[in-house]
Amino acid sequence: MAEIDRRDALAALTIGGAGLTLPGWAMPATAGAPRLADFPEKRGMLIRRQRAPLLETPFEVFDQGIITPNDRFFVRWHYDDIPLSVDVASFRLRVGGQVKTPIALSLADILKMPRVEVTAVNQCSGNSRSAFAPRVPGAQWADGAMGNAVWTGVRLKDVLARAGVKPGAVAVRLSGLDRPPGEAPWYAKSLDIDHALGDDVMIAFAMNGQQLPLLNGFPLRVVVPGWFSTYWVKALDRIEVLAAPDTSYWMAKAYQIPTASRANVPPGAHDFAKAPISRMIPRAFITNRASGPAPASRPIALRGIAFGGDSGVAKVELSVDNGQRWKAARLGRDHGQYSFRGWDLTLPGMPRGQHTVMVRATNTKGETQRPDAIWNPSGYMLNNVQRIVLDAA
Ligand SMILES: Nc1nc2c(c(=O)[nH]1)N[C@H]1C(S)=C(S)[C@@H](COP(=O)(O)O)O[C@H]1N2
Ligand SMILES: [Mo]
């Protein structure tokens, strides 16, 4: 698909009549370490699993810009049976449950509604899971199960208003076109009614000014700014207003974190107070250097990205003395509180030898990253301070 000016795209955005089909599905199984490979709709990804796809964004992409391009954006599905083509003409988004009038909206109906746009980070709950020690089961993501995009769509509350939410509604359940195997529970996630009726939650039909890739949820996906992507239901075709809290598997059993501070429990612990994962917390990364050799006695320019979680980035700081003193980096342009924010800082020349550089973000709520590791059995919420070790010579 050609790159198009975003303003034009917004004015003219329609979704192609014939639908979309994902070619090249049958790919040979990979053995051993993930390799950088192309995939339908994607290029140069870390293929962590072919089917259902787990595709990680290689970290260098985050050094190339604040916006993650669609063809490098990570992909995560739970079940094999994902939509490989969607017939745009017959597609309907159904809204039912605790509503005055159940409705079924076509894409044309949705494209006629008032549009909103947000730049927001989509981050998997298990991003960086491979850093957990001891190791925990699940996709062994490095730091690339996240991405930042400009999302365009309609407000969930506007769609709900068309059906008319009845008194007594407590939650809104969202599910999509993917299907579970056998008796397994459908992938569905719920938001509390107040959250669902807020201004932020969106049903997006465009990502960075283009229609969504099938792998990222064409034709419609939920965007919950500031919250982990487990709630960002892809290929959304069903909205169900609930009169009682959602006790189904994906809300009540899966995606639980310890209620303890930082979702941190002693390694090996399984018996602790739990709650569904929800909002994100701050993170910062150095993107232009990894651990390795660096010139001694010469200034070293560092740059990177940060995000505040569910609020903006207040500051990014670096330390070269194990966290005793921190120096503020210069922040880049503000793309809104839910976006990645660029930063840069030049370190003065360092003597020969090994130097640990640490970077941390603080959000506008005053939450700061901490240097010590956390642990929980699902490998969620990791946000320890990032470190690189420069070998000055
Ligand atoms: N329909 C559907 N939506 C889904 C999922 C899924 O399995 N099915 N996975 C969720 C999870 S856990 C993640 S991390 C994000 C990944 O979004 P992406 O593939 O666009 O990066 O999608 C979310 N939405
Ligand atoms: Mo996820």
JSON list of N, CA and C in Angstrom, two decimals, residues 24-59 71-76 139-142 144-145 215:
[
{"chain": "A", "resi": 24, "resn": "GLY", "atom": "N", "xyz": [0.00, -16.07, 1.65]},
{"chain": "A", "resi": 24, "resn": "GLY", "atom": "CA", "xyz": [1.24, -16.65, 2.15]},
{"chain": "A", "resi": 24, "resn": "GLY", "atom": "C", "xyz": [1.15, -17.15, 3.58]},
{"chain": "A", "resi": 25, "resn": "TRP", "atom": "N", "xyz": [0.00, -17.64, 3.95]},
{"chain": "A", "resi": 25, "resn": "TRP", "atom": "CA", "xyz": [-0.17, -18.06, 5.33]},
{"chain": "A", "resi": 25, "resn": "TRP", "atom": "C", "xyz": [0.68, -19.27, 5.66]},
{"chain": "A", "resi": 26, "resn": "ALA", "atom": "N", "xyz": [0.68, -20.23, 4.73]},
{"chain": "A", "resi": 26, "resn": "ALA", "atom": "CA", "xyz": [1.39, -21.48, 5.01]},
{"chain": "A", "resi": 26, "resn": "ALA", "atom": "C", "xyz": [2.89, -21.25, 4.87]},
{"chain": "A", "resi": 27, "resn": "MET", "atom": "N", "xyz": [3.52, -21.01, 5.98]},
{"chain": "A", "resi": 27, "resn": "MET", "atom": "CA", "xyz": [4.96, -20.81, 5.95]},
{"chain": "A", "resi": 27, "resn": "MET", "atom": "C", "xyz": [5.61, -21.97, 6.68]},
{"chain": "A", "resi": 28, "resn": "PRO", "atom": "N", "xyz": [6.84, -22.31, 6.30]},
{"chain": "A", "resi": 28, "resn": "PRO", "atom": "CA", "xyz": [7.49, -23.43, 6.99]},
{"chain": "A", "resi": 28, "resn": "PRO", "atom": "C", "xyz": [7.67, -23.11, 8.47]},
{"chain": "A", "resi": 29, "resn": "ALA", "atom": "N", "xyz": [7.54, -24.12, 9.28]},
{"chain": "A", "resi": 29, "resn": "ALA", "atom": "CA", "xyz": [7.74, -23.93, 10.73]},
{"chain": "A", "resi": 29, "resn": "ALA", "atom": "C", "xyz": [9.21, -23.61, 10.97]},
{"chain": "A", "resi": 30, "resn": "THR", "atom": "N", "xyz": [9.46, -22.76, 11.93]},
{"chain": "A", "resi": 30, "resn": "THR", "atom": "CA", "xyz": [10.85, -22.43, 12.25]},
{"chain": "A", "resi": 30, "resn": "THR", "atom": "C", "xyz": [11.27, -23.21, 13.48]},
{"chain": "A", "resi": 31, "resn": "ALA", "atom": "N", "xyz": [12.52, -23.58, 13.50]},
{"chain": "A", "resi": 31, "resn": "ALA", "atom": "CA", "xyz": [13.06, -24.24, 14.69]},
{"chain": "A", "resi": 31, "resn": "ALA", "atom": "C", "xyz": [14.16, -23.35, 15.24]},
{"chain": "A", "resi": 32, "resn": "GLY", "atom": "N", "xyz": [14.35, -23.41, 16.52]},
{"chain": "A", "resi": 32, "resn": "GLY", "atom": "CA", "xyz": [15.47, -22.70, 17.14]},
{"chain": "A", "resi": 32, "resn": "GLY", "atom": "C", "xyz": [15.19, -21.23, 17.34]},
{"chain": "A", "resi": 33, "resn": "ALA", "atom": "N", "xyz": [16.26, -20.43, 17.35]},
{"chain": "A", "resi": 33, "resn": "ALA", "atom": "CA", "xyz": [16.17, -19.02, 17.71]},
{"chain": "A", "resi": 33, "resn": "ALA", "atom": "C", "xyz": [15.35, -18.25, 16.68]},
{"chain": "A", "resi": 34, "resn": "PRO", "atom": "N", "xyz": [14.60, -17.24, 17.14]},
{"chain": "A", "resi": 34, "resn": "PRO", "atom": "CA", "xyz": [13.84, -16.44, 16.19]},
{"chain": "A", "resi": 34, "resn": "PRO", "atom": "C", "xyz": [14.77, -15.72, 15.23]},
{"chain": "A", "resi": 35, "resn": "ARG", "atom": "N", "xyz": [14.30, -15.55, 14.02]},
{"chain": "A", "resi": 35, "resn": "ARG", "atom": "CA", "xyz": [15.12, -14.88, 13.01]},
{"chain": "A", "resi": 35, "resn": "ARG", "atom": "C", "xyz": [14.34, -13.68, 12.53]},
{"chain": "A", "resi": 36, "resn": "LEU", "atom": "N", "xyz": [15.06, -12.73, 11.96]},
{"chain": "A", "resi": 36, "resn": "LEU", "atom": "CA", "xyz": [14.40, -11.57, 11.39]},
{"chain": "A", "resi": 36, "resn": "LEU", "atom": "C", "xyz": [13.85, -12.00, 10.04]},
{"chain": "A", "resi": 37, "resn": "ALA", "atom": "N", "xyz": [12.56, -11.93, 9.87]},
{"chain": "A", "resi": 37, "resn": "ALA", "atom": "CA", "xyz": [11.98, -12.43, 8.63]},
{"chain": "A", "resi": 37, "resn": "ALA", "atom": "C", "xyz": [10.77, -11.61, 8.25]},
{"chain": "A", "resi": 38, "resn": "ASP", "atom": "N", "xyz": [10.41, -11.72, 6.97]},
{"chain": "A", "resi": 38, "resn": "ASP", "atom": "CA", "xyz": [9.18, -11.10, 6.50]},
{"chain": "A", "resi": 38, "resn": "ASP", "atom": "C", "xyz": [8.01, -12.03, 6.83]},
{"chain": "A", "resi": 39, "resn": "PHE", "atom": "N", "xyz": [6.82, -11.46, 6.77]},
{"chain": "A", "resi": 39, "resn": "PHE", "atom": "CA", "xyz": [5.59, -12.18, 7.08]},
{"chain": "A", "resi": 39, "resn": "PHE", "atom": "C", "xyz": [4.55, -11.44, 6.27]},
{"chain": "A", "resi": 40, "resn": "PRO", "atom": "N", "xyz": [3.44, -12.04, 5.89]},
{"chain": "A", "resi": 40, "resn": "PRO", "atom": "CA", "xyz": [2.43, -11.26, 5.18]},
{"chain": "A", "resi": 40, "resn": "PRO", "atom": "C", "xyz": [2.14, -9.95, 5.94]},
{"chain": "A", "resi": 41, "resn": "GLU", "atom": "N", "xyz": [2.07, -8.85, 5.22]},
{"chain": "A", "resi": 41, "resn": "GLU", "atom": "CA", "xyz": [1.82, -7.49, 5.75]},
{"chain": "A", "resi": 41, "resn": "GLU", "atom": "C", "xyz": [2.99, -6.92, 6.56]},
{"chain": "A", "resi": 42, "resn": "LYS", "atom": "N", "xyz": [4.01, -7.71, 6.83]},
{"chain": "A", "resi": 42, "resn": "LYS", "atom": "CA", "xyz": [5.08, -7.28, 7.73]},
{"chain": "A", "resi": 42, "resn": "LYS", "atom": "C", "xyz": [6.43, -7.55, 7.07]},
{"chain": "A", "resi": 43, "resn": "ARG", "atom": "N", "xyz": [7.42, -6.77, 7.51]},
{"chain": "A", "resi": 43, "resn": "ARG", "atom": "CA", "xyz": [8.78, -7.09, 7.06]},
{"chain": "A", "resi": 43, "resn": "ARG", "atom": "C", "xyz": [9.74, -6.95, 8.23]},
{"chain": "A", "resi": 44, "resn": "GLY", "atom": "N", "xyz": [10.78, -7.77, 8.18]},
{"chain": "A", "resi": 44, "resn": "GLY", "atom": "CA", "xyz": [11.85, -7.69, 9.17]},
{"chain": "A", "resi": 44, "resn": "GLY", "atom": "C", "xyz": [11.34, -7.78, 10.59]},
{"chain": "A", "resi": 45, "resn": "MET", "atom": "N", "xyz": [10.64, -8.86, 10.89]},
{"chain": "A", "resi": 45, "resn": "MET", "atom": "CA", "xyz": [10.12, -9.05, 12.25]},
{"chain": "A", "resi": 45, "resn": "MET", "atom": "C", "xyz": [10.84, -10.22, 12.91]},
{"chain": "A", "resi": 46, "resn": "LEU", "atom": "N", "xyz": [10.82, -10.25, 14.24]},
{"chain": "A", "resi": 46, "resn": "LEU", "atom": "CA", "xyz": [11.28, -11.42, 14.99]},
{"chain": "A", "resi": 46, "resn": "LEU", "atom": "C", "xyz": [10.09, -12.36, 15.11]},
{"chain": "A", "resi": 47, "resn": "ILE", "atom": "N", "xyz": [10.16, -13.49, 14.40]},
{"chain": "A", "resi": 47, "resn": "ILE", "atom": "CA", "xyz": [9.03, -14.41, 14.39]},
{"chain": "A", "resi": 47, "resn": "ILE", "atom": "C", "xyz": [9.16, -15.31, 15.63]},
{"chain": "A", "resi": 48, "resn": "ARG", "atom": "N", "xyz": [8.41, -15.00, 16.64]},
{"chain": "A", "resi": 48, "resn": "ARG", "atom": "CA", "xyz": [8.51, -15.81, 17.87]},
{"chain": "A", "resi": 48, "resn": "ARG", "atom": "C", "xyz": [7.60, -17.03, 17.79]},
{"chain": "A", "resi": 49, "resn": "ARG", "atom": "N", "xyz": [6.54, -16.91, 17.01]},
{"chain": "A", "resi": 49, "resn": "ARG", "atom": "CA", "xyz": [5.68, -18.07, 16.72]},
{"chain": "A", "resi": 49, "resn": "ARG", "atom": "C", "xyz": [4.99, -17.77, 15.42]},
{"chain": "A", "resi": 50, "resn": "GLN", "atom": "N", "xyz": [4.84, -18.84, 14.57]},
{"chain": "A", "resi": 50, "resn": "GLN", "atom": "CA", "xyz": [4.18, -18.66, 13.28]},
{"chain": "A", "resi": 50, "resn": "GLN", "atom": "C", "xyz": [2.67, -18.59, 13.44]},
{"chain": "A", "resi": 51, "resn": "ARG", "atom": "N", "xyz": [2.18, -19.46, 14.29]},
{"chain": "A", "resi": 51, "resn": "ARG", "atom": "CA", "xyz": [0.75, -19.66, 14.31]},
{"chain": "A", "resi": 51, "resn": "ARG", "atom": "C", "xyz": [0.30, -20.07, 15.68]},
{"chain": "A", "resi": 52, "resn": "ALA", "atom": "N", "xyz": [-0.60, -19.40, 16.37]},
{"chain": "A", "resi": 52, "resn": "ALA", "atom": "CA", "xyz": [-1.05, -18.06, 16.01]},
{"chain": "A", "resi": 52, "resn": "ALA", "atom": "C", "xyz": [0.15, -17.11, 16.09]},
{"chain": "A", "resi": 53, "resn": "PRO", "atom": "N", "xyz": [0.19, -16.11, 15.21]},
{"chain": "A", "resi": 53, "resn": "PRO", "atom": "CA", "xyz": [1.40, -15.31, 15.10]},
{"chain": "A", "resi": 53, "resn": "PRO", "atom": "C", "xyz": [1.76, -14.52, 16.36]},
{"chain": "A", "resi": 54, "resn": "LEU", "atom": "N", "xyz": [3.04, -14.58, 16.67]},
{"chain": "A", "resi": 54, "resn": "LEU", "atom": "CA", "xyz": [3.66, -13.70, 17.66]},
{"chain": "A", "resi": 54, "resn": "LEU", "atom": "C", "xyz": [4.85, -13.09, 16.94]},
{"chain": "A", "resi": 55, "resn": "LEU", "atom": "N", "xyz": [4.73, -11.86, 16.53]},
{"chain": "A", "resi": 55, "resn": "LEU", "atom": "CA", "xyz": [5.77, -11.19, 15.75]},
{"chain": "A", "resi": 55, "resn": "LEU", "atom": "C", "xyz": [6.26, -10.00, 16.54]},
{"chain": "A", "resi": 56, "resn": "GLU", "atom": "N", "xyz": [7.57, -9.97, 16.81]},
{"chain": "A", "resi": 56, "resn": "GLU", "atom": "CA", "xyz": [8.11, -8.88, 17.63]},
{"chain": "A", "resi": 56, "resn": "GLU", "atom": "C", "xyz": [8.81, -7.85, 16.76]},
{"chain": "A", "resi": 57, "resn": "THR", "atom": "N", "xyz": [8.67, -6.59, 17.15]},
{"chain": "A", "resi": 57, "resn": "THR", "atom": "CA", "xyz": [9.36, -5.50, 16.46]},
{"chain": "A", "resi": 57, "resn": "THR", "atom": "C", "xyz": [10.83, -5.50, 16.89]},
{"chain": "A", "resi": 58, "resn": "PRO", "atom": "N", "xyz": [11.76, -5.59, 15.93]},
{"chain": "A", "resi": 58, "resn": "PRO", "atom": "CA", "xyz": [13.17, -5.52, 16.33]},
{"chain": "A", "resi": 58, "resn": "PRO", "atom": "C", "xyz": [13.47, -4.15, 16.94]},
{"chain": "A", "resi": 59, "resn": "PHE", "atom": "N", "xyz": [14.30, -4.14, 17.97]},
{"chain": "A", "resi": 59, "resn": "PHE", "atom": "CA", "xyz": [14.43, -2.92, 18.77]},
{"chain": "A", "resi": 59, "resn": "PHE", "atom": "C", "xyz": [14.92, -1.71, 17.98]},
{"chain": "A", "resi": 71, "resn": "ASP", "atom": "N", "xyz": [4.05, -1.79, 9.02]},
{"chain": "A", "resi": 71, "resn": "ASP", "atom": "CA", "xyz": [4.65, -3.05, 8.59]},
{"chain": "A", "resi": 71, "resn": "ASP", "atom": "C", "xyz": [5.77, -3.55, 9.52]},
{"chain": "A", "resi": 72, "resn": "ARG", "atom": "N", "xyz": [6.04, -2.77, 10.56]},
{"chain": "A", "resi": 72, "resn": "ARG", "atom": "CA", "xyz": [7.00, -3.25, 11.59]},
{"chain": "A", "resi": 72, "resn": "ARG", "atom": "C", "xyz": [6.33, -3.40, 12.96]},
{"chain": "A", "resi": 73, "resn": "PHE", "atom": "N", "xyz": [5.03, -3.16, 13.01]},
{"chain": "A", "resi": 73, "resn": "PHE", "atom": "CA", "xyz": [4.30, -3.15, 14.29]},
{"chain": "A", "resi": 73, "resn": "PHE", "atom": "C", "xyz": [4.09, -4.58, 14.79]},
{"chain": "A", "resi": 74, "resn": "PHE", "atom": "N", "xyz": [4.31, -4.82, 16.06]},
{"chain": "A", "resi": 74, "resn": "PHE", "atom": "CA", "xyz": [4.23, -6.19, 16.60]},
{"chain": "A", "resi": 74, "resn": "PHE", "atom": "C", "xyz": [2.83, -6.77, 16.44]},
{"chain": "A", "resi": 75, "resn": "VAL", "atom": "N", "xyz": [2.78, -8.11, 16.51]},
{"chain": "A", "resi": 75, "resn": "VAL", "atom": "CA", "xyz": [1.52, -8.83, 16.33]},
{"chain": "A", "resi": 75, "resn": "VAL", "atom": "C", "xyz": [1.41, -9.90, 17.40]},
{"chain": "A", "resi": 76, "resn": "ARG", "atom": "N", "xyz": [0.22, -9.99, 17.98]},
{"chain": "A", "resi": 76, "resn": "ARG", "atom": "CA", "xyz": [-0.02, -11.04, 18.96]},
{"chain": "A", "resi": 76, "resn": "ARG", "atom": "C", "xyz": [-1.47, -11.49, 18.85]},
{"chain": "A", "resi": 139, "resn": "ALA", "atom": "N", "xyz": [5.24, -16.24, 25.90]},
{"chain": "A", "resi": 139, "resn": "ALA", "atom": "CA", "xyz": [6.10, -15.74, 24.82]},
{"chain": "A", "resi": 139, "resn": "ALA", "atom": "C", "xyz": [7.31, -15.04, 25.44]},
{"chain": "A", "resi": 140, "resn": "GLN", "atom": "N", "xyz": [8.48, -15.42, 25.00]},
{"chain": "A", "resi": 140, "resn": "GLN", "atom": "CA", "xyz": [9.70, -14.84, 25.57]},
{"chain": "A", "resi": 140, "resn": "GLN", "atom": "C", "xyz": [10.05, -13.55, 24.81]},
{"chain": "A", "resi": 141, "resn": "TRP", "atom": "N", "xyz": [9.21, -12.55, 24.96]},
{"chain": "A", "resi": 141, "resn": "TRP", "atom": "CA", "xyz": [9.42, -11.26, 24.30]},
{"chain": "A", "resi": 141, "resn": "TRP", "atom": "C", "xyz": [10.66, -10.58, 24.85]},
{"chain": "A", "resi": 142, "resn": "ALA", "atom": "N", "xyz": [11.42, -9.94, 23.99]},
{"chain": "A", "resi": 142, "resn": "ALA", "atom": "CA", "xyz": [12.36, -8.93, 24.45]},
{"chain": "A", "resi": 142, "resn": "ALA", "atom": "C", "xyz": [11.54, -7.65, 24.65]},
{"chain": "A", "resi": 144, "resn": "GLY", "atom": "N", "xyz": [10.25, -5.64, 22.34]},
{"chain": "A", "resi": 144, "resn": "GLY", "atom": "CA", "xyz": [9.56, -5.18, 21.13]},
{"chain": "A", "resi": 144, "resn": "GLY", "atom": "C", "xyz": [8.12, -5.60, 21.00]},
{"chain": "A", "resi": 145, "resn": "ALA", "atom": "N", "xyz": [7.47, -6.01, 22.11]},
{"chain": "A", "resi": 145, "resn": "ALA", "atom": "CA", "xyz": [6.03, -6.28, 22.04]},
{"chain": "A", "resi": 145, "resn": "ALA", "atom": "C", "xyz": [5.29, -5.00, 22.42]},
{"chain": "A", "resi": 215, "resn": "LEU", "atom": "N", "xyz": [-3.53, -8.34, 10.44]},
{"chain": "A", "resi": 215, "resn": "LEU", "atom": "CA", "xyz": [-2.86, -8.89, 11.63]},
{"chain": "A", "resi": 215, "resn": "LEU", "atom": "C", "xyz": [-3.01, -7.98, 12.84]}
]
